[in-house]
Short mmCIF file of C-alpha atoms in Angstrom, two decimals:
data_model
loop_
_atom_site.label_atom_id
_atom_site.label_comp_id
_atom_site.label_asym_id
_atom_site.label_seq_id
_atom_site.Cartn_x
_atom_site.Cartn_y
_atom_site.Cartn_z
CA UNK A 1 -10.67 23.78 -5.63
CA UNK A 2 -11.77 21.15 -3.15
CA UNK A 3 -9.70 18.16 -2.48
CA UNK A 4 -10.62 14.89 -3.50
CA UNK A 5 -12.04 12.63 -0.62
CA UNK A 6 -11.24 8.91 -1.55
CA UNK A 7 -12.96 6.17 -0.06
CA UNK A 8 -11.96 2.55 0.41
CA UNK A 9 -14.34 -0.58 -1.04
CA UNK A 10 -12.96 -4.04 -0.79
CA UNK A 11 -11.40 -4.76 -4.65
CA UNK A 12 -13.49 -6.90 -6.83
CA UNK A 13 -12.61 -8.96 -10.00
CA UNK A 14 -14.26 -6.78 -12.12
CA UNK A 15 -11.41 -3.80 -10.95
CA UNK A 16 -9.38 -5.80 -13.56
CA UNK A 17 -9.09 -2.77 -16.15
CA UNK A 18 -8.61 -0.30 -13.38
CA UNK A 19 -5.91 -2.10 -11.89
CA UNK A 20 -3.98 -2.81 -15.13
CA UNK A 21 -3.92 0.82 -15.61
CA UNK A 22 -2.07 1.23 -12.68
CA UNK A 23 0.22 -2.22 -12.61
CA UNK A 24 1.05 -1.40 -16.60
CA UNK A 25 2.27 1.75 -15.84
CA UNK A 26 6.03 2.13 -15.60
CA UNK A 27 6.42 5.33 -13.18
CA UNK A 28 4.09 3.86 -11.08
CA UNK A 29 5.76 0.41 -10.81
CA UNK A 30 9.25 2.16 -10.85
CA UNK A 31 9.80 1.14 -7.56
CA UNK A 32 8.30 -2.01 -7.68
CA UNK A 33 10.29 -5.44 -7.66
CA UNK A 34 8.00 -7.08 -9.82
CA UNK A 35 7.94 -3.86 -11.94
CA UNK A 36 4.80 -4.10 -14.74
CA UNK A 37 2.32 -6.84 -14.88
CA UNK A 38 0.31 -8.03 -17.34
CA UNK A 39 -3.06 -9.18 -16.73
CA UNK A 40 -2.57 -12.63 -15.29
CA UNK A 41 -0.52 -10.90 -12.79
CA UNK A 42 -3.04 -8.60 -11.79
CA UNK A 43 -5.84 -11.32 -11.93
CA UNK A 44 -3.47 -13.30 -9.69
CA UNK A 45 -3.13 -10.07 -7.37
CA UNK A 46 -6.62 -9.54 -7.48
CA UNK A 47 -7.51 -13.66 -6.10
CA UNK A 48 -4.47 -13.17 -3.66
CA UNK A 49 -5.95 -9.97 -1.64
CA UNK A 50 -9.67 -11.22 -2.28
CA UNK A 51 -8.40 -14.35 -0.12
CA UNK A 52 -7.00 -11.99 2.42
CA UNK A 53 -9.76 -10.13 3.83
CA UNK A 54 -10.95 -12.89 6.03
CA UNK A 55 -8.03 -12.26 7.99
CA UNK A 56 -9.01 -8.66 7.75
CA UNK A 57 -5.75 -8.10 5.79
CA UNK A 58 -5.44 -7.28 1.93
CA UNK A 59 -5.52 -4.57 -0.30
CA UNK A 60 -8.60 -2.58 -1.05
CA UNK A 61 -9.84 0.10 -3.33
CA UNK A 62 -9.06 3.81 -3.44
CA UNK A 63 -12.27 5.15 -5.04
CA UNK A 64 -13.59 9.27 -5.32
CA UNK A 65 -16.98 9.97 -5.85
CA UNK A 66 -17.81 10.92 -9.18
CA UNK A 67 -15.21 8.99 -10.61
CA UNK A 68 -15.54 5.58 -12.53
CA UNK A 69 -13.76 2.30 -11.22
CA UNK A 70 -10.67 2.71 -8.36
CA UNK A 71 -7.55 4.80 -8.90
CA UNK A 72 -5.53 2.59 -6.93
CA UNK A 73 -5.25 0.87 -3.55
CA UNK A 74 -3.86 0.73 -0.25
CA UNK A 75 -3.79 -1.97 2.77
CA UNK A 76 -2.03 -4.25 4.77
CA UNK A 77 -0.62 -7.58 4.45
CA UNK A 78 1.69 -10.10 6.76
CA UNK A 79 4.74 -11.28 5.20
CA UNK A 80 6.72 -12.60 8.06
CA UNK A 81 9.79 -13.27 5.48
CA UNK A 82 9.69 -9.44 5.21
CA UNK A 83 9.46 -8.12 8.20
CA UNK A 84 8.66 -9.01 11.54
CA UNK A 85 5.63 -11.62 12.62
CA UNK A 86 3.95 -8.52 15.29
CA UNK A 87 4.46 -6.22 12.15
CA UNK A 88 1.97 -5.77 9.79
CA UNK A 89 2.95 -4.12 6.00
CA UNK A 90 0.90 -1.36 4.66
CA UNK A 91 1.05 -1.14 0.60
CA UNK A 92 -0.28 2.23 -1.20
CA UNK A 93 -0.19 2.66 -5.09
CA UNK A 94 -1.82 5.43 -6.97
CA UNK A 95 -2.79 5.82 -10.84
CA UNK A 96 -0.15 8.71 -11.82
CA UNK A 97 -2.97 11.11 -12.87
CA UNK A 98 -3.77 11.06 -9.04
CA UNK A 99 -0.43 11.40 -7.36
CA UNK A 100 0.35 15.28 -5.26
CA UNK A 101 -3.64 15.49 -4.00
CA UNK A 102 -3.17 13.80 -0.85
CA UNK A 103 -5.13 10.92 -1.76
CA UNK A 104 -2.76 8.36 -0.60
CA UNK A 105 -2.38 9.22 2.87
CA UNK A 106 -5.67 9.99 3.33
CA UNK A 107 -6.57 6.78 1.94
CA UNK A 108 -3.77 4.78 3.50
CA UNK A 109 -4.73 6.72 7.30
CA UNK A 110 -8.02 4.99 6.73
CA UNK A 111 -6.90 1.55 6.19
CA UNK A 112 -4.29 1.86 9.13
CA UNK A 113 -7.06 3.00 11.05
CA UNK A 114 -9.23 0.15 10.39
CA UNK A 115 -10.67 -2.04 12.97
CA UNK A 116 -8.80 -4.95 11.31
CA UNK A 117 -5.18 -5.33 12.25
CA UNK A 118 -4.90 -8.83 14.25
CA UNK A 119 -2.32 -9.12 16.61
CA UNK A 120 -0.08 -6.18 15.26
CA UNK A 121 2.26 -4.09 17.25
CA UNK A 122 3.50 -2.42 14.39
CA UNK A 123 3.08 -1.43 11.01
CA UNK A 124 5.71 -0.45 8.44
CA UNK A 125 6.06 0.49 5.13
CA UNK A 126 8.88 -0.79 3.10
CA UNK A 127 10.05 1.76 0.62
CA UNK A 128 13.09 2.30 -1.75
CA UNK A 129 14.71 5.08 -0.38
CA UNK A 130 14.41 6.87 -4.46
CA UNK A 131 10.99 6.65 -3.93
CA UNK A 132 10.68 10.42 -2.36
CA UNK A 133 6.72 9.94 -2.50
CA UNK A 134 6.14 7.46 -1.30
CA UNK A 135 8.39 8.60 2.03
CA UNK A 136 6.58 11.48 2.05
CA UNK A 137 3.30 9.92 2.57
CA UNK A 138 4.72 7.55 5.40
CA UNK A 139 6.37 10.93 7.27
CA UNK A 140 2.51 11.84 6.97
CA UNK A 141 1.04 8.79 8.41
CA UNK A 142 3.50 9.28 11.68
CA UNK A 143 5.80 6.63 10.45
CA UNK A 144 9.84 6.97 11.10
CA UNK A 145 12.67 5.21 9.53
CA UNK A 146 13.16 1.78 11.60
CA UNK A 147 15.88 0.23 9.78
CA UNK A 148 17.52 -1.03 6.48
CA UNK A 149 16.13 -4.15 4.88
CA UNK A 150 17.89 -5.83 1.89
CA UNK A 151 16.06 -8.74 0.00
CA UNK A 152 17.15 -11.08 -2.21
CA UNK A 153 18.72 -10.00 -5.53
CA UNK A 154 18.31 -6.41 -4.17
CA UNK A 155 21.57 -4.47 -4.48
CA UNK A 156 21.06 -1.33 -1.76
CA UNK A 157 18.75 -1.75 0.98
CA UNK A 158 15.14 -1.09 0.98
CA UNK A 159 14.22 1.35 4.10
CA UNK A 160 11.64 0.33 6.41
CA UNK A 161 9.40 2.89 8.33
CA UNK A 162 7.39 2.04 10.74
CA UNK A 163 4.38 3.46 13.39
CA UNK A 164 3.80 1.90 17.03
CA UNK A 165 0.24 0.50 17.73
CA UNK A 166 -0.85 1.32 21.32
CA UNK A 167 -2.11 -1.97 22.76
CA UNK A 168 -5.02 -1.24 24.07
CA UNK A 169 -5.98 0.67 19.93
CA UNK A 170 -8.74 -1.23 18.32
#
């Protein structure tokens, strides 16, 4: 059987359904510290990573041919209270029906290698350390563990993995 190839499309208000599949899910947001959102939330999400990509940051789409709507997304974002200012955060989330093909480091190799990262050294992936999939597709994507990070109302660390940018990369 031939392995889905995903592509990325910027995400677009009308994903709204598409998303909530995903965000209402509680395996999927198992890891999450916002855990499931309703649809304000994901409206909200939607307007906050819409508003990103003139920076060339936010999340987009993780779409397959043949198949209606996206089945998740992946991209980076800049949270300086989360990591480092010269780091930028790469996010990936799948629909469950979608996770062990691959997708999501395929997908999330395309939006690291997109043209887009300003003024990034490095870009990490903050990840409970439960979350074996997740590390998995990091290990993938050439990321190693960098360090602990523990947030606010956390109770064990978060890990953070992360993957040099050569300077002169566009």
């Amino acid at each position: 059987m031939d392995r889905p190839r995903p592509y990325l499309r910027p995400i677009e208000p009308s994903d709204l359904a598409a998303l909530r599949a995903v965000f209402a899910d509680p395996e999927v947001m198992r890891y999450s510290d916002s855990g499931v959102r309703d649809d304000a939330a994901v409206a909200g999400w939607i307007a906050r990573h819409r508003a990103l990509y003139r920076e060339g940051l936010g999340k987009r789409a993780i779409c397959i041919a043949g198949v209606d709507g996206l089945i998740g997304y992946t991209g980076l974002t800049r949270d300086v209270d989360r990591h480092g200012p010269e780091e930028l955060e790469i996010g990936y989330r799948l629909a469950r029906a979608w996770w062990g093909r691959g997708i999501a480091t395929t997908a999330t190799r395309q939006a690291i290698q997109a043209p887009q990262r300003p003024d990034a050294a490095r870009i990490v992936a903050i990840i409970d350390p439960g979350n074996a999939g997740s590390i998995v597709v990091a290990r993938k994507l050439g990321m190693i563990y960098r360090r602990d990070a523990m947030f606010p109302g956390y109770t064990y660390p978060d890990h953070v993995y992360g993957l040099d940018l050569a300077l002169d990369d566009p």
